[in-house]
């Protein structure tokens, strides 16, 4: 009972004291590479391993959970497989599942006929030979002759031609006769049986000679009192005046009329047409080089590249109190320390905790090793339940806190 009370007391010690004692006291925990991590070794496994050899053939089953050593022999026989050097009564082939390189006989039988008559059958079961001759297939020998055919070198009394059966290259006369007429009168006939010449003139075909003239027509060089033009019947190249008159108005007022009967000149000025001169100015408009007191920006209408101050103000608080405000109107620096935010410095100490050296005056690790492990303490009372701690420790070890 006293042992349990001591353990309850130790459970409620400050964290740094508990850490020191935990480091000194041997524990009945499983080994692990990290705190609270996976055990590096265990007496048994939570989930067992089932090994089945040759499951399809109802083979041996082995259950393993680490409580005892197991040996499982896995070989081709145990898993229902063939050894790597096994063989089959299969035909040889260059490729797996390919065509057999040799066979005793074929499934099908080859039948050879000569001229419609069966001459031989073959399925590869035995050697066979067949002599196929011209006579056996009803053919003529290569040196046969024909009494009813002419030799390749024979000739015929036919007209000469560039191709067999083509047009004759020359003939004594033509079947048809060519008749020539000049102006409706027969001038000659020709069928090739003799040379013939026919003279066709302009006179015998009723045509005019190439040097004939016409008294009722003008010569090529005649002239007319017509206006000059680039083409016959075309537009005149120049005229004394035009049929129509050109009227020019400037700003709604008649400035000039022109029909070509005399040279005229018209000066059209900006003032004459009610327009401004090229160098005119406007007093109510800004010049192209004018500027505005606007903030600079990388794009028209974009965000200002720099500002004297911001519209909003940044207020920084430390531990609930305003420490600084910033709107960009002036440079400011704020130093935030651990003290200003109510935090402890990184090198702070605690005067109200026991140091490791102070623990040496209390219960030794050898005494604690006789009691329950840290896991056993979770079901016991808190420090308040223990009553007078000093009296308990004095009674156990004669040590006073």
Short mmCIF file of C-alpha atoms in Angstrom, two decimals:
data_model
loop_
_atom_site.label_atom_id
_atom_site.label_comp_id
_atom_site.label_asym_id
_atom_site.label_seq_id
_atom_site.Cartn_x
_atom_site.Cartn_y
_atom_site.Cartn_z
CA UNK A 1 0.00 0.00 0.00
CA UNK A 2 2.84 2.34 0.90
CA UNK A 3 4.53 1.63 -2.41
CA UNK A 4 1.44 2.78 -4.24
CA UNK A 5 1.24 5.96 -2.21
CA UNK A 6 4.86 6.78 -3.08
CA UNK A 7 4.14 6.22 -6.73
CA UNK A 8 1.10 8.49 -6.54
CA UNK A 9 3.29 11.18 -5.01
CA UNK A 10 5.93 10.81 -7.72
CA UNK A 11 3.27 11.07 -10.40
CA UNK A 12 2.35 14.57 -9.27
CA UNK A 13 5.88 15.95 -9.04
CA UNK A 14 6.77 18.94 -11.33
CA UNK A 15 7.59 18.02 -14.95
CA UNK A 16 11.34 18.73 -14.73
CA UNK A 17 11.58 16.52 -11.60
CA UNK A 18 9.59 13.72 -13.23
CA UNK A 19 11.82 13.93 -16.30
CA UNK A 20 14.94 13.53 -14.22
CA UNK A 21 13.50 10.52 -12.33
CA UNK A 22 12.25 8.93 -15.59
CA UNK A 23 15.77 9.19 -17.01
CA UNK A 24 17.25 7.41 -13.96
CA UNK A 25 14.64 4.70 -13.33
CA UNK A 26 14.62 1.53 -15.48
CA UNK A 27 11.30 1.08 -17.27
CA UNK A 28 9.46 -1.96 -18.58
CA UNK A 29 8.76 -0.30 -21.99
CA UNK A 30 9.31 -1.79 -25.45
CA UNK A 31 12.39 -0.49 -27.28
CA UNK A 32 11.72 2.13 -29.99
CA UNK A 33 13.86 4.44 -32.18
CA UNK A 34 11.60 7.40 -31.25
CA UNK A 35 9.54 8.35 -28.18
CA UNK A 36 6.09 6.77 -28.55
CA UNK A 37 7.24 5.15 -31.83
CA UNK A 38 6.96 1.61 -33.14
CA UNK A 39 8.56 -1.10 -30.97
CA UNK A 40 11.85 -2.37 -32.41
CA UNK A 41 11.11 -5.92 -31.11
CA UNK A 42 8.01 -7.67 -29.73
CA UNK A 43 7.09 -11.07 -28.18
CA UNK A 44 4.28 -11.47 -30.71
CA UNK A 45 2.55 -9.49 -33.46
CA UNK A 46 -0.90 -7.91 -33.22
CA UNK A 47 -1.68 -9.11 -36.74
CA UNK A 48 -0.54 -12.58 -37.74
CA UNK A 49 0.91 -13.60 -41.12
CA UNK A 50 -0.78 -16.48 -42.95
CA UNK A 51 1.44 -18.21 -45.56
CA UNK A 52 -0.36 -20.52 -48.00
CA UNK A 53 1.62 -22.64 -50.46
CA UNK A 54 -0.31 -23.85 -53.48
CA UNK A 55 -3.59 -22.17 -52.56
CA UNK A 56 -5.25 -23.22 -55.83
CA UNK A 57 -4.30 -26.85 -55.14
CA UNK A 58 -5.33 -26.79 -51.42
CA UNK A 59 -1.70 -26.65 -50.25
CA UNK A 60 -0.14 -26.30 -46.77
CA UNK A 61 -1.04 -23.27 -44.60
CA UNK A 62 1.37 -21.76 -42.00
CA UNK A 63 0.28 -19.17 -39.39
CA UNK A 64 3.01 -16.90 -37.93
CA UNK A 65 2.60 -14.21 -35.23
CA UNK A 66 6.10 -14.16 -33.72
CA UNK A 67 5.42 -16.28 -30.58
CA UNK A 68 7.66 -19.07 -31.89
CA UNK A 69 10.09 -19.68 -34.74
CA UNK A 70 8.56 -21.00 -37.95
CA UNK A 71 10.22 -22.38 -41.07
CA UNK A 72 8.36 -22.32 -44.35
CA UNK A 73 9.89 -24.10 -47.33
CA UNK A 74 8.69 -22.61 -50.57
CA UNK A 75 9.68 -24.52 -53.70
CA UNK A 76 7.97 -25.28 -57.01
CA UNK A 77 6.45 -28.47 -55.60
CA UNK A 78 4.96 -26.73 -52.51
CA UNK A 79 3.26 -24.02 -54.57
CA UNK A 80 2.16 -26.33 -57.37
CA UNK A 81 4.70 -25.08 -59.93
CA UNK A 82 7.17 -26.79 -62.24
CA UNK A 83 10.94 -26.66 -61.76
CA UNK A 84 12.96 -24.45 -64.11
CA UNK A 85 14.59 -27.49 -65.76
CA UNK A 86 11.35 -29.40 -66.41
CA UNK A 87 10.45 -30.53 -69.93
CA UNK A 88 7.38 -31.52 -71.95
CA UNK A 89 6.70 -33.97 -74.75
CA UNK A 90 6.29 -31.09 -77.15
CA UNK A 91 7.64 -30.68 -80.66
CA UNK A 92 10.78 -28.54 -81.05
CA UNK A 93 10.18 -24.95 -82.20
CA UNK A 94 12.29 -21.80 -82.72
CA UNK A 95 9.86 -19.80 -80.55
CA UNK A 96 7.55 -20.64 -77.63
CA UNK A 97 4.21 -21.72 -79.08
CA UNK A 98 5.67 -21.40 -82.60
CA UNK A 99 5.64 -23.80 -85.56
CA UNK A 100 7.25 -27.23 -84.98
CA UNK A 101 10.67 -27.53 -86.62
CA UNK A 102 9.94 -31.16 -87.62
CA UNK A 103 6.97 -33.59 -87.50
CA UNK A 104 6.47 -37.36 -88.09
CA UNK A 105 3.59 -36.57 -90.37
CA UNK A 106 1.15 -33.77 -91.13
CA UNK A 107 -2.50 -33.62 -90.07
CA UNK A 108 -3.58 -32.95 -93.63
CA UNK A 109 -2.71 -35.01 -96.71
CA UNK A 110 -1.44 -33.50 -99.98
CA UNK A 111 -3.02 -35.01 -103.12
CA UNK A 112 -1.41 -34.20 -106.50
CA UNK A 113 -3.42 -34.70 -109.70
CA UNK A 114 -2.06 -34.65 -113.24
CA UNK A 115 -4.59 -33.64 -115.86
CA UNK A 116 -7.49 -34.46 -113.49
CA UNK A 117 -6.19 -37.88 -112.42
CA UNK A 118 -4.79 -38.56 -108.89
CA UNK A 119 -1.05 -39.22 -109.24
CA UNK A 120 0.18 -39.28 -105.60
CA UNK A 121 -0.75 -38.49 -101.95
CA UNK A 122 1.68 -37.23 -99.25
CA UNK A 123 1.40 -36.61 -95.46
CA UNK A 124 5.12 -36.76 -94.52
CA UNK A 125 5.02 -40.23 -92.95
CA UNK A 126 7.29 -41.62 -95.71
CA UNK A 127 9.43 -40.32 -98.59
CA UNK A 128 7.70 -40.18 -101.95
CA UNK A 129 8.69 -39.04 -105.47
CA UNK A 130 6.53 -37.96 -108.43
CA UNK A 131 7.76 -37.31 -112.00
CA UNK A 132 5.46 -34.88 -113.76
CA UNK A 133 5.96 -34.99 -117.55
CA UNK A 134 4.29 -33.09 -120.41
CA UNK A 135 2.49 -36.28 -121.41
CA UNK A 136 1.16 -36.93 -117.87
CA UNK A 137 -0.41 -33.46 -117.66
CA UNK A 138 -1.60 -33.50 -121.33
CA UNK A 139 0.97 -30.90 -122.52
CA UNK A 140 3.17 -30.74 -125.63
CA UNK A 141 6.95 -31.13 -125.43
CA UNK A 142 9.15 -28.10 -125.83
CA UNK A 143 10.30 -29.32 -129.30
CA UNK A 144 6.85 -30.07 -130.73
CA UNK A 145 5.75 -28.74 -134.17
CA UNK A 146 2.49 -27.78 -135.91
CA UNK A 147 1.79 -28.80 -139.53
CA UNK A 148 -1.11 -26.35 -139.90
CA UNK A 149 0.78 -23.21 -138.80
CA UNK A 150 3.20 -21.03 -140.79
CA UNK A 151 6.78 -20.45 -139.68
CA UNK A 152 7.71 -17.24 -137.89
CA UNK A 153 9.75 -16.26 -141.01
CA UNK A 154 6.89 -16.63 -143.51
CA UNK A 155 5.77 -13.71 -145.81
CA UNK A 156 2.55 -12.47 -147.43
CA UNK A 157 1.79 -10.41 -150.60
CA UNK A 158 0.41 -7.59 -148.47
CA UNK A 159 1.06 -3.88 -148.65
CA UNK A 160 3.89 -2.60 -146.46
CA UNK A 161 2.85 -1.05 -143.07
CA UNK A 162 4.59 0.25 -139.93
CA UNK A 163 2.37 -2.00 -137.78
CA UNK A 164 0.68 -5.36 -138.27
CA UNK A 165 -2.71 -4.69 -139.90
CA UNK A 166 -1.94 -0.95 -139.97
CA UNK A 167 -2.23 1.53 -142.86
CA UNK A 168 -0.21 0.79 -146.01
CA UNK A 169 2.96 2.90 -146.22
CA UNK A 170 2.40 3.29 -150.02
CA UNK A 171 -0.31 2.38 -152.62
CA UNK A 172 -0.59 2.38 -156.43
CA UNK A 173 -3.78 4.40 -156.17
CA UNK A 174 -6.50 5.22 -153.67
CA UNK A 175 -9.91 3.68 -153.55
CA UNK A 176 -11.55 7.10 -153.47
CA UNK A 177 -11.01 10.00 -155.91
CA UNK A 178 -10.31 13.64 -154.89
CA UNK A 179 -12.25 16.21 -156.98
CA UNK A 180 -11.19 19.91 -156.77
CA UNK A 181 -13.64 22.68 -157.64
CA UNK A 182 -12.87 26.41 -158.00
CA UNK A 183 -15.84 28.71 -157.57
CA UNK A 184 -18.26 25.79 -158.26
CA UNK A 185 -16.48 24.49 -161.36
CA UNK A 186 -14.48 21.22 -161.45
CA UNK A 187 -10.74 21.98 -161.82
CA UNK A 188 -9.36 18.40 -161.64
CA UNK A 189 -9.58 14.92 -160.02
CA UNK A 190 -6.91 12.79 -158.29
CA UNK A 191 -6.75 9.12 -157.11
CA UNK A 192 -2.92 8.70 -156.94
CA UNK A 193 -2.55 6.67 -160.07
CA UNK A 194 -0.58 9.50 -161.76
CA UNK A 195 0.99 12.86 -160.81
CA UNK A 196 -1.29 15.87 -161.28
CA UNK A 197 -0.98 19.68 -160.76
CA UNK A 198 -3.89 22.08 -160.24
CA UNK A 199 -3.25 25.89 -160.31
CA UNK A 200 -5.75 27.75 -158.13
CA UNK A 201 -5.75 31.54 -158.71
CA UNK A 202 -7.74 34.43 -157.30
CA UNK A 203 -9.47 34.83 -160.65
CA UNK A 204 -10.65 31.18 -160.99
CA UNK A 205 -12.08 31.13 -157.44
CA UNK A 206 -13.78 34.53 -157.96
CA UNK A 207 -11.51 36.51 -155.56
CA UNK A 208 -9.92 40.00 -155.94
CA UNK A 209 -6.20 40.34 -156.51
CA UNK A 210 -4.08 41.49 -153.57
CA UNK A 211 -3.33 44.84 -155.36
CA UNK A 212 -6.91 45.73 -156.27
CA UNK A 213 -8.34 49.19 -155.53
CA UNK A 214 -11.76 50.78 -154.76
CA UNK A 215 -12.77 54.09 -156.36
CA UNK A 216 -15.63 54.64 -153.94
CA UNK A 217 -13.50 54.36 -150.79
CA UNK A 218 -11.08 56.92 -149.32
CA UNK A 219 -7.39 56.19 -149.12
CA UNK A 220 -5.75 55.22 -145.88
CA UNK A 221 -4.07 58.65 -145.65
CA UNK A 222 -7.26 60.75 -145.96
CA UNK A 223 -8.17 63.24 -143.15
CA UNK A 224 -11.31 64.74 -141.56
CA UNK A 225 -11.99 68.00 -139.72
CA UNK A 226 -12.60 66.08 -136.51
CA UNK A 227 -11.17 66.68 -133.04
CA UNK A 228 -8.05 64.69 -132.24
CA UNK A 229 -8.56 61.45 -130.24
CA UNK A 230 -6.41 58.55 -129.09
CA UNK A 231 -8.92 56.10 -130.66
CA UNK A 232 -11.40 56.27 -133.58
CA UNK A 233 -14.61 57.80 -132.25
CA UNK A 234 -12.96 58.28 -128.81
CA UNK A 235 -12.81 61.30 -126.51
CA UNK A 236 -11.18 64.43 -127.99
CA UNK A 237 -7.64 64.93 -126.74
CA UNK A 238 -8.15 68.72 -126.57
CA UNK A 239 -11.12 71.12 -126.93
CA UNK A 240 -11.60 74.90 -127.17
CA UNK A 241 -14.01 74.66 -124.23
CA UNK A 242 -16.17 72.11 -122.39
CA UNK A 243 -19.89 71.65 -122.70
CA UNK A 244 -20.34 71.93 -118.94
CA UNK A 245 -19.06 74.64 -116.55
CA UNK A 246 -17.20 73.98 -113.28
CA UNK A 247 -18.34 76.15 -110.34
CA UNK A 248 -16.15 76.32 -107.22
CA UNK A 249 -17.51 77.57 -103.91
CA UNK A 250 -15.53 78.37 -100.76
CA UNK A 251 -17.48 78.19 -97.50
CA UNK A 252 -20.81 78.40 -99.44
CA UNK A 253 -19.84 81.41 -101.62
CA UNK A 254 -19.13 81.23 -105.43
CA UNK A 255 -15.42 81.79 -105.90
CA UNK A 256 -14.88 80.75 -109.57
CA UNK A 257 -16.49 79.25 -112.71
CA UNK A 258 -14.52 77.43 -115.45
CA UNK A 259 -15.40 75.93 -118.89
CA UNK A 260 -11.94 75.85 -120.49
CA UNK A 261 -12.31 78.82 -122.84
CA UNK A 262 -9.64 80.77 -120.88
CA UNK A 263 -6.99 80.14 -118.18
CA UNK A 264 -8.13 80.85 -114.64
CA UNK A 265 -6.50 80.63 -111.19
CA UNK A 266 -8.08 80.31 -107.72
CA UNK A 267 -6.25 80.58 -104.37
CA UNK A 268 -8.08 78.65 -101.67
CA UNK A 269 -6.91 79.71 -98.20
CA UNK A 270 -7.94 78.56 -94.70
CA UNK A 271 -9.67 81.91 -94.22
CA UNK A 272 -11.50 81.57 -97.58
CA UNK A 273 -13.02 78.22 -96.58
CA UNK A 274 -13.59 79.21 -92.91
CA UNK A 275 -10.78 76.99 -91.54
CA UNK A 276 -8.01 77.59 -88.98
CA UNK A 277 -4.36 77.92 -90.03
CA UNK A 278 -1.92 75.07 -89.34
CA UNK A 279 -0.17 77.08 -86.58
CA UNK A 280 -3.32 78.23 -84.80
CA UNK A 281 -3.63 77.92 -81.02
CA UNK A 282 -6.41 77.48 -78.46
CA UNK A 283 -6.35 79.49 -75.26
CA UNK A 284 -8.81 77.13 -73.56
CA UNK A 285 -6.75 73.93 -74.21
CA UNK A 286 -3.51 72.74 -72.57
CA UNK A 287 -0.33 72.28 -74.61
CA UNK A 288 0.95 68.78 -75.40
CA UNK A 289 3.79 69.22 -72.86
CA UNK A 290 1.55 70.18 -69.93
CA UNK A 291 1.83 68.33 -66.59
CA UNK A 292 -0.43 67.58 -63.61
CA UNK A 293 0.42 67.38 -59.87
CA UNK A 294 -0.57 63.68 -59.80
CA UNK A 295 1.26 60.75 -58.21
CA UNK A 296 3.54 58.74 -60.49
CA UNK A 297 2.29 55.32 -61.67
CA UNK A 298 3.61 52.56 -63.98
CA UNK A 299 0.30 52.68 -65.93
CA UNK A 300 -2.29 55.39 -66.67
CA UNK A 301 -4.76 55.40 -63.79
CA UNK A 302 -2.73 52.70 -61.98
CA UNK A 303 -1.44 52.45 -58.42
CA UNK A 304 0.89 55.27 -57.29
CA UNK A 305 4.54 54.20 -57.27
CA UNK A 306 5.16 56.21 -54.08
CA UNK A 307 3.03 58.19 -51.59
CA UNK A 308 3.79 60.73 -48.82
CA UNK A 309 1.56 58.76 -46.46
CA UNK A 310 -1.17 56.09 -46.48
CA UNK A 311 -4.87 56.67 -45.95
CA UNK A 312 -5.02 54.08 -43.19
CA UNK A 313 -2.78 53.90 -40.11
CA UNK A 314 -1.00 50.73 -38.86
CA UNK A 315 -1.15 50.36 -35.06
CA UNK A 316 1.13 47.77 -33.40
CA UNK A 317 0.26 46.50 -29.93
CA UNK A 318 2.46 44.44 -27.60
CA UNK A 319 0.70 42.43 -24.92
CA UNK A 320 -2.52 44.44 -25.44
CA UNK A 321 -0.97 47.95 -25.25
CA UNK A 322 -0.45 50.37 -28.17
CA UNK A 323 3.27 50.62 -28.85
CA UNK A 324 3.49 52.46 -32.19
CA UNK A 325 1.34 53.76 -35.08
CA UNK A 326 2.54 54.16 -38.71
CA UNK A 327 1.02 55.84 -41.81
CA UNK A 328 4.21 56.25 -43.91
CA UNK A 329 4.62 60.00 -43.30
CA UNK A 330 7.92 59.41 -41.45
CA UNK A 331 10.39 56.59 -40.77
CA UNK A 332 9.74 54.65 -37.56
CA UNK A 333 11.45 51.74 -35.77
CA UNK A 334 9.89 49.39 -33.21
CA UNK A 335 11.85 46.99 -31.02
CA UNK A 336 9.71 44.07 -29.86
CA UNK A 337 11.33 42.15 -27.00
CA UNK A 338 10.25 39.18 -24.92
CA UNK A 339 9.60 41.53 -22.00
CA UNK A 340 7.44 43.91 -24.09
CA UNK A 341 5.09 41.10 -25.12
CA UNK A 342 5.01 39.50 -21.62
CA UNK A 343 7.21 36.53 -22.53
CA UNK A 344 10.20 34.94 -20.80
CA UNK A 345 13.70 35.35 -22.22
CA UNK A 346 15.31 32.31 -23.85
CA UNK A 347 17.84 32.10 -20.96
CA UNK A 348 15.31 32.48 -18.13
CA UNK A 349 15.43 30.32 -14.96
CA UNK A 350 12.95 29.13 -12.30
CA UNK A 351 13.76 29.45 -8.56
CA UNK A 352 10.77 27.43 -7.43
CA UNK A 353 11.73 24.12 -9.15
CA UNK A 354 14.06 21.38 -7.91
CA UNK A 355 17.40 21.02 -9.67
CA UNK A 356 18.83 17.58 -10.54
CA UNK A 357 21.42 17.96 -7.76
CA UNK A 358 18.68 18.59 -5.20
CA UNK A 359 17.01 15.31 -6.14
CA UNK A 360 20.05 13.36 -4.99
CA UNK A 361 18.86 13.90 -1.38
CA UNK A 362 15.62 12.05 -2.05
CA UNK A 363 14.54 8.58 -3.09
CA UNK A 364 17.26 6.73 -5.03
CA UNK A 365 16.68 5.01 -8.36
CA UNK A 366 17.39 1.63 -6.80
CA UNK A 367 14.47 2.17 -4.39
CA UNK A 368 12.10 3.17 -7.21
CA UNK A 369 12.98 0.15 -9.33
CA UNK A 370 11.11 -2.07 -6.90
CA UNK A 371 7.80 -0.33 -7.61
CA UNK A 372 5.37 -0.18 -10.50
CA UNK A 373 6.22 1.40 -13.88
CA UNK A 374 4.98 4.83 -14.92
CA UNK A 375 2.06 3.25 -16.78
CA UNK A 376 0.83 1.74 -13.48
CA UNK A 377 0.41 5.21 -11.89
CA UNK A 378 -2.42 6.43 -14.12
CA UNK A 379 -5.10 4.65 -12.05
CA UNK A 380 -4.07 6.05 -8.66
CA UNK A 381 -4.93 9.14 -6.56
CA UNK A 382 -3.55 12.64 -7.06
CA UNK A 383 -1.11 14.41 -4.73
CA UNK A 384 -4.02 15.85 -2.74
CA UNK A 385 -5.22 12.31 -1.95
CA UNK A 386 -1.93 11.33 -0.33
CA UNK A 387 -2.30 13.43 2.84
CA UNK A 388 0.92 14.11 4.76
CA UNK A 389 3.66 13.31 2.17
CA UNK A 390 6.52 13.99 4.59
CA UNK A 391 5.16 11.48 7.10
CA UNK A 392 4.79 8.80 4.39
CA UNK A 393 8.37 9.25 3.14
CA UNK A 394 9.75 9.33 6.70
CA UNK A 395 7.99 6.07 7.43
CA UNK A 396 9.33 4.37 4.27
CA UNK A 397 12.90 5.57 3.95
CA UNK A 398 13.53 7.73 7.00
CA UNK A 399 13.94 10.74 4.68
CA UNK A 400 12.28 14.07 5.48
CA UNK A 401 11.36 16.53 2.69
#
